[in-house]
PDB file of C-alpha atoms in Angstrom:
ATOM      1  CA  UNK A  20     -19.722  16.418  12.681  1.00  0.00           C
ATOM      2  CA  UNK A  21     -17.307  14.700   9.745  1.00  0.00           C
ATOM      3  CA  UNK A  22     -16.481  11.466  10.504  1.00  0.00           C
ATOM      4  CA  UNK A  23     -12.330  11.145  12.135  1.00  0.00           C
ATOM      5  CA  UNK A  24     -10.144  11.151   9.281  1.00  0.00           C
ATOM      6  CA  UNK A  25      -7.087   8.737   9.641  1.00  0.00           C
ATOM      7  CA  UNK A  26      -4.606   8.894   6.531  1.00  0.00           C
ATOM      8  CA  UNK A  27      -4.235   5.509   4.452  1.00  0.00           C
ATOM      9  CA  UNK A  28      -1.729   3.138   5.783  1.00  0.00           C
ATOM     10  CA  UNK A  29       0.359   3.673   3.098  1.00  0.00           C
ATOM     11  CA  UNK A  30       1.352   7.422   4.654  1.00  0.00           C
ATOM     12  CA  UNK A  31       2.438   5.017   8.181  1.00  0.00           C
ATOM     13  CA  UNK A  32       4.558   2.844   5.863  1.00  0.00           C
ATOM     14  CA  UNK A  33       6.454   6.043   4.728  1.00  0.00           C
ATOM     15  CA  UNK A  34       7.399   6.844   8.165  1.00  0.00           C
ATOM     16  CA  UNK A  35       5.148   9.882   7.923  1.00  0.00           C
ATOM     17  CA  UNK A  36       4.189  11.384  11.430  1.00  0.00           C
ATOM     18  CA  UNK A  37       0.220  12.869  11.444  1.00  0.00           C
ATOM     19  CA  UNK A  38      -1.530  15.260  13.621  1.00  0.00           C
ATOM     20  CA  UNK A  39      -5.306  15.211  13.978  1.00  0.00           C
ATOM     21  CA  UNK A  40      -8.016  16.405  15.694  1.00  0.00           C
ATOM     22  CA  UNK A  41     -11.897  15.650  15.745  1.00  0.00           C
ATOM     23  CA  UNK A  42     -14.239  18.050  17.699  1.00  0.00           C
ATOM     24  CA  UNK A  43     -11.961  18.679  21.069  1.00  0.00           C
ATOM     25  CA  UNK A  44      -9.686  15.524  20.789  1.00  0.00           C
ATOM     26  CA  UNK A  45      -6.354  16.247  19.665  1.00  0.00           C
ATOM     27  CA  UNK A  46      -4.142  13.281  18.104  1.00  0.00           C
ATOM     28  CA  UNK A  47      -0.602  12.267  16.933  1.00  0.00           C
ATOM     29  CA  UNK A  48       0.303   8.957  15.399  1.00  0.00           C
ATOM     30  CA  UNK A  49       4.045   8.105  15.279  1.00  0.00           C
ATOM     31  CA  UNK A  50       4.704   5.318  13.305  1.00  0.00           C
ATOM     32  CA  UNK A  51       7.828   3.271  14.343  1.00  0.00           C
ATOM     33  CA  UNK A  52       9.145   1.296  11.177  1.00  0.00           C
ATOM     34  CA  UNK A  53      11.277  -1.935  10.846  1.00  0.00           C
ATOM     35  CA  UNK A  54      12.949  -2.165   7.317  1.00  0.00           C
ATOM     36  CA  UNK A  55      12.932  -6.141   5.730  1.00  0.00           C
ATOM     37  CA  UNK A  56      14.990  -4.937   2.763  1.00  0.00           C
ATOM     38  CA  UNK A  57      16.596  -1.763   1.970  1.00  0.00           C
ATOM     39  CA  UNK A  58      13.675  -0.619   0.439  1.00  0.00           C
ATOM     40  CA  UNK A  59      10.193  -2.915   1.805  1.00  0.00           C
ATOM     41  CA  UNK A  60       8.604  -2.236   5.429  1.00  0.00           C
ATOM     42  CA  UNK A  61       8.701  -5.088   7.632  1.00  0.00           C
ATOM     43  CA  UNK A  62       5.058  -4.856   8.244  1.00  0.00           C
ATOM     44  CA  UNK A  63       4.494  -7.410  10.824  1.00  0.00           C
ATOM     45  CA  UNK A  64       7.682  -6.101  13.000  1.00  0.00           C
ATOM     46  CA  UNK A  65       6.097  -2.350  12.022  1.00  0.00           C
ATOM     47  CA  UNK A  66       3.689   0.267  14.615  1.00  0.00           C
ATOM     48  CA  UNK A  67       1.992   3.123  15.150  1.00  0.00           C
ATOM     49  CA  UNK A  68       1.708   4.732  18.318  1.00  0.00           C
ATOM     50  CA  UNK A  69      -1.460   7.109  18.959  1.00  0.00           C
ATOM     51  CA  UNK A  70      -1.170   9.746  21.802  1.00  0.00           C
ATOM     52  CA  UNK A  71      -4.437  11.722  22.455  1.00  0.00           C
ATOM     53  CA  UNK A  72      -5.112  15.134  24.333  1.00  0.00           C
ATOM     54  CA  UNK A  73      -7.810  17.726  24.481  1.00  0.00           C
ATOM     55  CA  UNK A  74      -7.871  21.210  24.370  1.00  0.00           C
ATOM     56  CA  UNK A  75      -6.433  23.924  22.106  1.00  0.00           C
ATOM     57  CA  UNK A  76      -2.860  23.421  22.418  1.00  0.00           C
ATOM     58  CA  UNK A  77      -0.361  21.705  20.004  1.00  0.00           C
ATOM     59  CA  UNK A  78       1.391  18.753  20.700  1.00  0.00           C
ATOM     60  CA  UNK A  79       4.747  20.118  22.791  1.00  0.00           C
ATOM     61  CA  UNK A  80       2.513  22.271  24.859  1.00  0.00           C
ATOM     62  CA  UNK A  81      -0.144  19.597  25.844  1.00  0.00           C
ATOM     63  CA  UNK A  82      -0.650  16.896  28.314  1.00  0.00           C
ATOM     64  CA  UNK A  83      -1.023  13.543  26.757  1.00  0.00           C
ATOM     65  CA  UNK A  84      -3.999  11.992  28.592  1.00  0.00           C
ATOM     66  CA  UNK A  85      -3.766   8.644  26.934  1.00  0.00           C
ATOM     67  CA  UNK A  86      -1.551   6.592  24.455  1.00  0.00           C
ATOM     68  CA  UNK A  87      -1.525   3.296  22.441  1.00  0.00           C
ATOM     69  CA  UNK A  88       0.451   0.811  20.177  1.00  0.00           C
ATOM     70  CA  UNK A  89      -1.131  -0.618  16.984  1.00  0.00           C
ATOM     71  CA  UNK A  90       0.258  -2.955  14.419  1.00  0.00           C
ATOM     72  CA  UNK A  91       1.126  -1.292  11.031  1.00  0.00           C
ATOM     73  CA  UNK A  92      -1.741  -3.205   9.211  1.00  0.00           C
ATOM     74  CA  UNK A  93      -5.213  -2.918   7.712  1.00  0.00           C
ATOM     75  CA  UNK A  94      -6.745  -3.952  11.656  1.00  0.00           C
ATOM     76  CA  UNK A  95      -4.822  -2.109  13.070  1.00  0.00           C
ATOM     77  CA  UNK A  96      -5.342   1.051  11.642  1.00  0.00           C
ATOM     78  CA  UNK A  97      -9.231   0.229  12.051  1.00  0.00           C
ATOM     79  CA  UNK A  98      -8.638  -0.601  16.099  1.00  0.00           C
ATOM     80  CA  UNK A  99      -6.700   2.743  16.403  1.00  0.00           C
ATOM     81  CA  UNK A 100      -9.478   4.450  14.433  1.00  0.00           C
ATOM     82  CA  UNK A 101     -12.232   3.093  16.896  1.00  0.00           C
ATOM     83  CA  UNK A 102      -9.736   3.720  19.666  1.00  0.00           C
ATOM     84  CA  UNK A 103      -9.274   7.367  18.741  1.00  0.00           C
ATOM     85  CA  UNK A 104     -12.960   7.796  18.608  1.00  0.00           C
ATOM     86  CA  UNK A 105     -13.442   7.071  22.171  1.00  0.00           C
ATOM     87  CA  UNK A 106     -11.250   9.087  23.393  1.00  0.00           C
ATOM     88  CA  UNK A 107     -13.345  11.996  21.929  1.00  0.00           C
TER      89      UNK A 107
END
């Protein structure tokens, strides 16, 4: 099996939501942005949230077994990577 793909962190700063899945694990990130300027993410006051089900249903029709808070930064991205992973 492919290796979890996680978008760059640059998609998180944009406020962009993403939906996953890796074998039977289902995923949603939802990152929550803090703006320093009109137009520069406050990355140290940004997040991303990971929820994580499994089965063959979407989002709205799942039950979210498990959920986490990461900081929107290079670490954090890798943490919620590994955390993702065992959740599989």
């Amino acid at each position: 099996m492919e290796d979890l793909f996680l978008p760059t962190l640059h998609t998180f700063e944009n406020n962009n939501i993403f939906t996953g899945s890796w074998g039977e694990l289902r995923f949603k990130i939802t990152p929550t942005i803090v703006m320093k300027t009109p137009k520069e993410v406050d990355m140290d006051a940004s997040s991303m949230k990971a929820e994580v089900w499994h089965g063959i249903f979407c989002y709205e029709k799942s039950e979210i077994e498990a959920e986490e808070v990461f900081p929107m930064s290079a670490e954090g991205r890798e943490n919620m990577h590994r955390w993702l992973k065992d959740h599989a």
